[in-house]
Amino acid sequence: MIKVVLLGSGNVAIHLAEALANEKNIDFIQRFSRSHNNDDFFDKTIPIINNTNELKSADIYIIAISDDAISAFSKQLHLNGLVVHTSGSISLNDLQCNANKGVLYPLQTFSKKQKINFKNIPIAFETEIESDLTLLETLAKTLSNHTYNIGSQKRKKLHVAAVFANNFTNHMYKIASDICKEHDISFDILKPLIQETANKLLTLSPKEAQTGPAKRNDKKVIENHLLQLNKNQKEIYNLVTNSIIDTYNSK
Amino acid sequence: MIKVVLLGSGNVAIHLAEALANEKNIDFIQRFSRSHNNDDFFDKTIPIINNTNELKSADIYIIAISDDAISAFSKQLHLNGLVVHTSGSISLNDLQCNANKGVLYPLQTFSKKQKINFKNIPIAFETEIESDLTLLETLAKTLSNHTYNIGSQKRKKLHVAAVFANNFTNHMYKIASDICKEHDISFDILKPLIQETANKLLTLSPKEAQTGPAKRNDKKVIENHLLQLNKNQKEIYNLVTNSIIDTYNSK
């Protein structure tokens, strides 16, 4: 059984802790948390420490803290075993400890309040040393049904792609919701459209799924839309519309 | 029973025809189609005509053709009853016929290949004359479980919001898929993230659901992302990132 220690208490750590605690094939022996908030923890039987000197011996230490803290935090750890972080954008080599290094990146958007099935979350994993790969792969496959051995360079590309697919998509929802709010229209009217936009990708590529005035290069509708937007919305509308027009007119 | 004639053969018309043909409480008496492609038609028992002189007497005529053709096409119709179009962006008054006018706007993204349950599609409807409202509302409620009486001005706002929620969202998927393709990464890795991004809206507002480097104003990750993008992707990344930063730092 793989002995695991989890370090961190943010959104990723909260959901990862729940997944680790639920797996019978994982010996989840300890959590480290500076903020030490027991309310956030799914399984209260896992011992929580707030001093790194109290860390027990484990096979894998998972550092699930904010990207910019990983390097400095890992520097103060003196551990044997495999130390991995969970970030999409940070290189494996940013881990500054003497232990063996790896990455276990769950590619999903985590919010505290939102329940999620970890088995459906794709996990990209890598290790510095080849001989650690089987151990980390076993942990990844225990947590998720979708695992990928991806190196740091490729993982960075995947992370920026994920920013478009999630962060920027969500911001498009945000602008749509702002327009609704401003004109006293229920945002609920748009929710089936939003669901269908995502569902279409199960059978169509994004290029095939596109519809609307920009794809048709329908100048009249586009001009009319621009009249109804504020400065910031207009800038985004123009840039994305032109990018869609280019996609369908240049190929 | 409401007698309905459908005019058009594009994506909206194809899905609407299927919904009309499936409803026992609707007497779907005729279709007009210039392109006359029987293969697209769900129910081959509905008579198809390609000359407007052959139009039969009906309660409601639904014009489901492209936005910029509605005005000229409606001008040549000499009908009694209620004539409605299905466009989100065209005013009720752009219907140029002498008949009573209305709008029946199904707010969804339609692709030929993609099956869809019409009952889940929000329908915004309006009529020029108050006395027609009950008739059109009855049709709308027969087709869908989510109907909204919304006037032309508000409908235009809703339409531009829908462009952000669907067209622009889908283009974010497209860019993510381009990045994956370029670096030989399967786009499938991003699909659970895309699904969850949409699902989050069932319990969170877009503002609450946001995560990522722009929300945290994490300059280091943002700089690193920009290095990995082409010119067009970079422009979109910068603009949307700054818009997200403004959202979370100004309020």
XYZ file of C-alpha atoms in Angstrom:
502
model
C 0.000 0.000 0.000
C 1.387 3.411 -0.954
C 1.996 5.679 2.039
C 0.995 9.237 1.183
C 1.376 12.580 2.956
C -0.496 15.606 1.623
C 0.812 19.147 2.148
C -1.574 22.032 1.541
C -5.099 23.199 2.289
C -6.309 25.082 -0.801
C -8.929 24.015 -3.345
C -6.801 21.299 -4.960
C -5.689 19.938 -1.572
C -9.263 19.783 -0.253
C -10.512 17.692 -3.172
C -7.350 15.583 -3.306
C -7.614 14.846 0.430
C -11.145 13.565 -0.050
C -10.031 11.336 -2.938
C -7.018 9.995 -0.986
C -9.122 9.297 2.110
C -11.694 7.412 0.003
C -9.176 5.012 -1.552
C -8.649 1.784 0.340
C -5.443 1.091 -1.575
C -3.814 4.283 -0.345
C -2.415 4.677 3.157
C -3.107 8.381 3.707
C -1.046 8.835 6.858
C -0.770 12.587 7.432
C -1.687 16.094 6.318
C 0.300 19.250 6.688
C -1.622 22.505 6.805
C -0.504 25.902 7.932
C -4.046 27.212 8.152
C -5.125 24.067 9.978
C -8.837 24.317 9.273
C -10.405 21.021 10.244
C -13.798 22.017 8.818
C -12.451 21.700 5.313
C -11.368 18.128 5.807
C -13.466 15.281 4.563
C -11.954 12.590 6.752
C -11.196 13.869 10.207
C -9.328 10.698 11.159
C -6.238 11.755 9.133
C -3.767 13.410 11.540
C -3.065 17.063 10.766
C 0.248 18.742 11.562
C 1.391 22.328 11.095
C 5.127 21.860 11.580
C 7.182 20.228 8.818
C 9.480 18.693 11.452
C 6.627 16.373 12.387
C 6.398 14.865 8.892
C 6.396 11.061 8.977
C 8.183 8.729 6.600
C 6.104 8.114 3.443
C 6.440 6.857 -0.127
C 5.018 9.996 -1.725
C 4.677 13.560 -0.433
C 2.185 15.613 -2.439
C 2.688 19.372 -2.279
C -0.625 20.993 -3.239
C 0.016 24.669 -2.547
C -0.032 27.815 -4.683
C 2.389 27.854 -7.640
C 4.581 30.677 -6.414
C 5.100 29.085 -2.992
C 6.247 25.662 -4.232
C 9.919 26.476 -4.717
C 10.557 28.131 -1.329
C 8.385 25.667 0.585
C 10.056 22.610 -0.927
C 13.498 24.004 -0.042
C 12.840 23.613 3.688
C 11.812 19.958 3.397
C 14.333 17.238 4.262
C 12.700 14.049 3.173
C 13.351 10.675 1.674
C 10.903 9.239 -0.828
C 9.253 10.962 -3.757
C 8.145 14.600 -3.505
C 5.637 15.776 -6.132
C 3.740 18.988 -6.740
C 0.293 19.328 -8.342
C 0.811 22.424 -10.489
C 0.224 22.645 -14.217
C 2.549 25.556 -14.818
C 5.560 24.837 -12.572
C 8.468 22.742 -13.806
C 9.492 19.576 -11.999
C 12.859 21.206 -11.350
C 11.268 24.034 -9.349
C 11.027 21.549 -6.502
C 14.068 22.535 -4.419
C 14.316 19.575 -2.045
C 16.924 16.817 -2.108
C 14.340 14.053 -2.436
C 13.345 12.470 -5.738
C 11.005 14.716 -7.672
C 7.811 14.350 -9.631
C 4.583 16.012 -10.708
C 0.979 14.846 -10.255
C -1.186 17.413 -12.038
C -4.957 16.919 -11.825
C -6.347 18.858 -14.767
C -9.575 20.249 -13.412
C -11.091 23.448 -11.998
C -11.596 23.103 -8.269
C -13.882 25.249 -6.156
C -14.394 24.622 -2.475
C -18.166 24.287 -2.697
C -18.281 22.139 -5.837
C -18.300 18.328 -5.369
C -16.325 16.436 -7.952
C -15.599 12.806 -8.875
C -11.816 12.480 -8.877
C -11.972 9.307 -11.020
C -13.038 11.471 -13.987
C -10.212 13.980 -13.612
C -7.340 13.547 -16.086
C -4.013 13.370 -14.257
C -0.729 14.283 -15.977
C 2.230 12.781 -14.122
C 6.004 12.697 -14.527
C 9.071 11.806 -12.449
C 12.667 12.961 -12.578
C 13.994 9.422 -12.252
C 12.616 6.633 -14.394
C 12.562 4.171 -11.492
C 9.978 6.321 -9.654
C 7.577 6.257 -12.592
C 5.779 3.030 -11.654
C 5.145 4.231 -8.103
C 3.653 7.552 -9.201
C 1.720 5.936 -12.032
C 0.177 3.488 -9.556
C -0.970 6.376 -7.367
C -2.305 8.290 -10.395
C -4.223 5.265 -11.680
C -5.686 4.629 -8.224
C -7.017 8.177 -8.079
C -8.202 8.562 -11.689
C -9.350 6.594 -14.726
C -7.586 9.024 -17.069
C -3.820 9.265 -16.576
C -1.138 10.604 -18.907
C 2.657 10.506 -18.598
C 3.520 14.023 -19.776
C 6.823 15.877 -19.289
C 7.222 19.434 -17.944
C 7.483 21.132 -21.350
C 4.326 19.551 -22.716
C 2.512 20.051 -19.418
C 3.109 23.801 -19.710
C 1.410 23.795 -23.130
C -1.449 21.780 -21.686
C -1.783 24.304 -18.863
C -2.084 27.287 -21.169
C -4.618 25.357 -23.274
C -6.565 24.703 -20.058
C -6.578 28.436 -19.316
C -8.401 29.032 -22.615
C -10.730 26.046 -22.120
C -11.656 26.953 -18.567
C -10.632 30.417 -17.281
C -11.397 32.280 -20.506
C -14.533 30.273 -21.222
C -15.789 31.094 -17.747
C -15.048 34.766 -18.349
C -17.209 34.629 -21.500
C -20.003 33.295 -19.239
C -19.274 36.174 -16.846
C -19.685 38.797 -19.577
C -22.894 37.116 -20.784
C -24.175 37.180 -17.220
C -23.240 40.877 -16.878
C -25.226 41.724 -20.029
C -28.234 39.786 -18.694
C -28.030 41.450 -15.297
C -27.773 44.911 -16.808
C -30.970 44.374 -18.818
C -32.920 42.502 -16.158
C -32.849 39.168 -18.017
C -32.488 35.918 -16.062
C -29.097 34.294 -16.684
C -30.938 30.952 -16.431
C -32.132 31.456 -20.024
C -28.529 30.974 -21.191
C -27.724 27.873 -19.140
C -29.058 25.240 -21.585
C -27.040 26.959 -24.331
C -23.901 26.840 -22.192
C -24.446 23.149 -21.415
C -25.035 22.324 -25.080
C -21.928 24.279 -26.110
C -19.854 21.946 -23.913
C -21.856 18.808 -24.837
C -21.326 19.362 -28.553
C -17.636 18.532 -28.072
C -18.565 14.936 -27.305
C -19.414 14.473 -30.996
C -17.983 17.488 -32.864
C -14.630 19.267 -32.951
C -14.703 22.938 -31.822
C -14.174 23.925 -35.435
C -17.211 21.920 -36.573
C -19.323 23.078 -33.625
C -18.990 26.812 -34.315
C -22.129 28.762 -35.265
C -23.107 32.450 -35.195
C -22.551 35.775 -36.954
C -18.720 35.735 -36.820
C -18.539 32.345 -38.523
C -20.931 33.608 -41.204
C -19.032 36.928 -41.308
C -22.450 38.600 -40.958
C -21.344 42.261 -40.753
C -24.852 43.619 -40.121
C -25.468 41.528 -37.003
C -21.897 42.160 -35.801
C -22.285 45.954 -36.169
C -25.581 45.805 -34.318
C -24.057 43.790 -31.453
C -21.184 46.242 -31.068
C -23.667 49.078 -30.491
C -24.967 47.300 -27.413
C -21.705 46.723 -25.555
C -19.516 48.726 -23.201
C -15.873 49.520 -24.025
C -14.317 46.426 -22.494
C -16.977 44.080 -23.888
C -16.595 45.702 -27.301
C -12.816 45.119 -27.352
C -13.242 41.444 -26.542
C -16.126 41.127 -29.018
C -14.034 42.631 -31.824
C -10.922 40.585 -31.177
C -12.665 37.221 -30.786
C -15.003 37.908 -33.712
C -12.052 38.706 -35.993
C -10.267 35.575 -34.822
C -13.364 33.487 -35.697
C -13.706 35.216 -39.075
C -10.033 34.399 -39.789
C -10.552 30.769 -38.787
C -13.333 30.232 -41.310
C -12.148 32.444 -44.125
C -8.471 31.547 -44.306
C -8.903 27.765 -44.470
C -55.110 22.248 -32.521
C -52.749 24.934 -33.830
C -52.128 24.739 -37.583
C -48.479 25.463 -38.331
C -46.491 26.013 -41.539
C -42.685 26.075 -41.369
C -40.638 28.027 -43.920
C -36.922 27.283 -44.148
C -34.438 24.418 -44.284
C -31.354 25.487 -42.310
C -30.147 24.192 -38.946
C -32.911 25.854 -36.910
C -35.618 24.713 -39.359
C -34.375 21.106 -39.338
C -34.557 20.818 -35.551
C -37.795 22.790 -35.325
C -39.409 20.562 -37.970
C -38.561 17.495 -35.938
C -40.043 19.063 -32.788
C -43.209 20.186 -34.615
C -43.688 16.766 -36.209
C -43.299 15.067 -32.820
C -46.013 17.109 -31.090
C -49.492 15.589 -31.230
C -51.067 18.887 -30.241
C -49.660 20.667 -33.269
C -51.093 20.280 -36.750
C -47.897 20.635 -38.805
C -49.533 20.986 -42.207
C -46.802 22.132 -44.596
C -43.145 23.018 -45.122
C -41.680 25.477 -47.565
C -38.122 24.905 -48.674
C -36.278 26.363 -51.611
C -33.505 23.795 -51.430
C -36.092 21.035 -51.070
C -33.816 18.428 -49.540
C -36.009 15.617 -48.284
C -33.096 13.826 -46.606
C -32.945 16.496 -43.935
C -36.538 15.993 -42.922
C -37.433 13.959 -39.913
C -41.031 13.334 -40.845
C -41.414 12.684 -44.546
C -45.232 12.762 -44.300
C -45.260 16.591 -44.032
C -45.888 17.996 -47.537
C -43.027 20.107 -48.872
C -43.582 22.970 -51.313
C -41.097 25.290 -53.000
C -43.467 27.960 -54.247
C -44.969 30.428 -51.766
C -48.151 30.573 -53.864
C -48.916 27.058 -52.662
C -48.943 28.048 -48.983
C -52.065 26.775 -47.196
C -54.102 28.618 -44.616
C -52.614 28.223 -41.123
C -52.701 29.797 -37.649
C -48.952 30.389 -37.461
C -46.286 30.639 -40.174
C -42.775 30.196 -38.800
C -40.012 31.735 -40.918
C -36.762 29.983 -39.950
C -34.298 31.365 -42.506
C -31.062 33.339 -42.264
C -31.319 36.737 -40.551
C -30.486 38.849 -43.563
C -33.095 37.146 -45.768
C -36.075 37.589 -43.408
C -37.077 41.091 -44.452
C -37.086 40.523 -48.234
C -38.607 37.050 -47.984
C -41.455 38.154 -45.728
C -42.293 41.015 -48.136
C -43.441 38.577 -50.827
C -45.815 36.716 -48.505
C -49.536 37.502 -48.610
C -50.988 35.654 -45.697
C -53.579 35.811 -42.994
C -52.763 34.544 -39.526
C -49.652 35.133 -37.485
C -46.229 35.276 -39.154
C -43.224 34.836 -36.850
C -39.485 34.589 -37.362
C -37.010 32.647 -35.219
C -34.092 35.074 -35.113
C -32.444 36.431 -31.984
C -31.059 39.547 -33.575
C -33.825 40.727 -35.932
C -36.599 43.032 -34.755
C -40.236 41.993 -34.986
C -40.769 44.974 -37.290
C -38.306 43.617 -39.843
C -41.085 41.275 -40.910
C -42.424 43.095 -43.979
C -45.698 41.213 -44.564
C -49.201 42.495 -43.915
C -50.080 39.667 -41.556
C -49.850 39.905 -37.782
C -46.265 39.630 -36.603
C -44.385 37.831 -33.892
C -41.097 36.219 -32.885
C -40.407 32.686 -31.659
C -36.687 32.587 -30.817
C -35.289 29.234 -29.668
C -32.112 30.111 -27.791
C -29.795 27.249 -28.641
C -26.868 26.360 -30.895
C -28.033 24.068 -33.673
C -25.795 21.866 -35.771
C -27.188 19.506 -38.363
C -25.521 16.413 -36.928
C -26.259 17.124 -33.263
C -29.496 15.671 -31.794
C -31.232 17.922 -29.312
C -34.268 17.792 -27.009
C -36.402 20.797 -27.937
C -38.248 20.680 -24.589
C -35.060 21.910 -22.882
C -34.520 24.839 -25.227
C -35.544 28.236 -23.824
C -37.905 30.034 -26.210
C -38.271 33.833 -26.182
C -41.515 34.892 -27.828
C -43.307 38.148 -28.549
C -46.212 39.383 -30.694
C -46.984 42.764 -32.178
C -50.638 42.558 -31.118
C -51.558 41.570 -27.580
C -54.427 39.362 -28.766
C -51.966 37.049 -30.576
C -49.925 36.460 -27.443
C -51.945 33.519 -26.108
C -51.757 31.686 -29.435
C -47.973 32.039 -29.732
C -47.450 31.304 -26.049
C -49.454 28.079 -26.459
C -47.205 27.019 -29.328
C -44.060 27.974 -27.402
C -45.180 26.052 -24.306
C -46.030 23.005 -26.414
C -42.523 22.980 -27.879
C -40.519 23.848 -24.756
C -40.631 23.727 -20.966
C -38.815 27.066 -20.727
C -40.632 29.987 -22.353
C -40.141 33.710 -21.859
C -42.186 36.642 -23.165
C -39.402 39.051 -24.164
C -39.661 42.114 -26.435
C -37.393 42.934 -29.390
C -35.073 45.308 -27.506
C -34.395 42.865 -24.686
C -34.094 39.974 -27.119
C -31.238 41.778 -28.881
C -29.358 42.019 -25.582
C -30.043 38.353 -24.949
C -28.684 37.527 -28.395
C -25.393 39.323 -27.862
C -25.080 37.645 -24.440
C -25.633 34.305 -26.202
C -22.792 35.114 -28.611
C -20.418 35.409 -25.638
C -21.859 32.308 -23.915
C -21.733 30.131 -27.013
C -19.780 31.442 -30.039
C -16.926 32.962 -28.052
C -16.795 30.091 -25.553
C -16.550 27.667 -28.451
C -13.724 29.725 -29.937
C -11.831 29.425 -26.626
C -12.223 25.635 -27.017
C -10.941 25.986 -30.582
C -7.773 27.796 -29.470
C -7.208 25.225 -26.698
C -7.587 22.482 -29.281
C -5.114 24.246 -31.621
C -2.518 24.409 -28.824
C -3.027 20.708 -28.084
C -2.762 19.744 -31.756
C 0.401 21.782 -32.222
C 2.122 19.974 -29.354
C 0.770 16.513 -30.048
C -1.446 16.425 -26.941
C -4.862 14.730 -27.115
C -7.689 17.289 -26.850
C -9.591 14.604 -24.902
C -7.519 15.521 -21.812
C -9.339 18.866 -21.718
C -12.884 17.549 -22.156
C -13.641 16.795 -18.482
C -12.423 20.319 -17.645
C -14.713 21.813 -20.297
C -17.685 19.818 -19.011
C -16.999 20.842 -15.416
C -16.608 24.503 -16.424
C -20.190 24.393 -17.744
C -21.500 22.219 -14.875
C -20.199 24.603 -12.233
C -22.835 27.130 -13.332
C -25.554 24.862 -11.969
C -24.428 25.799 -8.449
C -22.101 28.823 -8.783
C -22.262 32.161 -10.584
C -19.561 32.728 -13.244
C -17.946 35.221 -10.890
C -17.748 32.648 -8.080
C -16.640 29.866 -10.440
C -13.545 31.666 -11.773
C -10.121 30.171 -10.983
C -6.642 30.496 -12.512
C -3.673 32.860 -12.832
C -5.629 35.916 -14.068
C -8.001 35.807 -11.087
C -4.991 35.564 -8.754
C -3.172 38.208 -10.838
C -0.215 35.784 -10.914
C 2.169 37.744 -13.180
C 4.825 35.004 -13.285
C 2.472 32.341 -14.673
C 0.881 34.871 -17.044
C 4.297 35.910 -18.444
C 5.241 32.291 -18.902
C 1.980 31.531 -20.749
C 2.467 34.461 -23.121
C 5.836 33.053 -24.201
C 4.102 29.949 -25.491
C 1.473 31.526 -27.738
C 1.334 32.816 -31.298
C 0.438 36.438 -32.091
C -3.324 36.003 -32.341
C -3.512 33.758 -29.257
C -1.352 36.242 -27.340
C -3.673 39.153 -28.153
C -6.714 37.245 -26.931
C -4.822 35.984 -23.867
C -3.776 39.516 -22.902
C -7.179 41.105 -23.383
C -9.189 38.425 -21.571
C -6.613 38.150 -18.782
C -6.717 41.901 -18.171
C -10.509 41.798 -18.167
C -10.447 39.044 -15.526
C -7.857 40.936 -13.461
C -10.111 44.017 -13.567
C -13.119 41.956 -12.494
C -11.456 40.722 -9.330
C -9.381 43.763 -8.400
C -11.855 46.564 -8.959
C -14.718 45.079 -6.908
